[in-house]
């Protein structure tokens, strides 16, 4: 989520969230270059007749997803990152402006130190506890649902918000992360919005403990599947 259309940043070489958003919102004849158009046509996974027009990225990694934010900059504006570098994507044509929206909860004092402009930005103080984190998330999600009305949600379930993460700075417990994942996934399900979750950052020398944290989002998805009896919905 740090990579832009031009370069990799912050341990990431490819912005998979932006790639998915581009694939799902692509339509033939949307002014892509000939080479790009053929690639998108081959990999497009949307449904004909049911276009995805608005994708919301909910990024709960402890670090702001500055790279993802660069993909929805207005190509006709003079917007730039705080460090003065211009933001652009996909060979200078920002095909995701007006289609991709970002909701980002992150540690205000953490990397990247020059922050980008997300659609919804929620910088949090060092040692932020569970209650403040979760109340901020719930308020932000409700606002984004009402304003964006997303047709697809991409959820970055970073576990570097954990209180013992060595690159974190927040103070979220394991139970707090589980409640976070449940909040995001269940709200999508209740509103009938398709959601895809990816594992984000997590830094700990105890790889078993780190693995258990990353497994939380998968466990939560399975829990919601059972609670909502989603096999009866044909989804």
Tab-separated table of C-alpha atoms in Angstrom, residues 12 15 46 49 52-53 58 78 84 96 104 113 141 145 158 170 218 233:
chain	number	residue	atom	x	y	z
A	12	UNK	CA	6.178	-2.892	-1.149
A	15	UNK	CA	0.230	-1.931	-5.027
A	46	UNK	CA	-15.992	-8.037	-13.127
A	49	UNK	CA	-23.844	-5.666	-17.126
A	52	UNK	CA	-18.154	-1.808	-10.380
A	53	UNK	CA	-17.922	1.965	-10.304
A	58	UNK	CA	-10.318	0.314	4.183
A	78	UNK	CA	-1.895	20.237	-9.111
A	84	UNK	CA	6.532	17.993	-2.962
A	96	UNK	CA	-9.074	5.485	-10.785
A	104	UNK	CA	-7.180	5.071	6.411
A	113	UNK	CA	6.339	10.950	7.721
A	141	UNK	CA	-17.025	3.354	8.188
A	145	UNK	CA	-20.785	3.944	3.471
A	158	UNK	CA	-2.542	-4.959	9.023
A	170	UNK	CA	-0.356	1.895	18.850
A	218	UNK	CA	-9.475	-15.491	8.361
A	233	UNK	CA	-27.346	-16.769	0.215
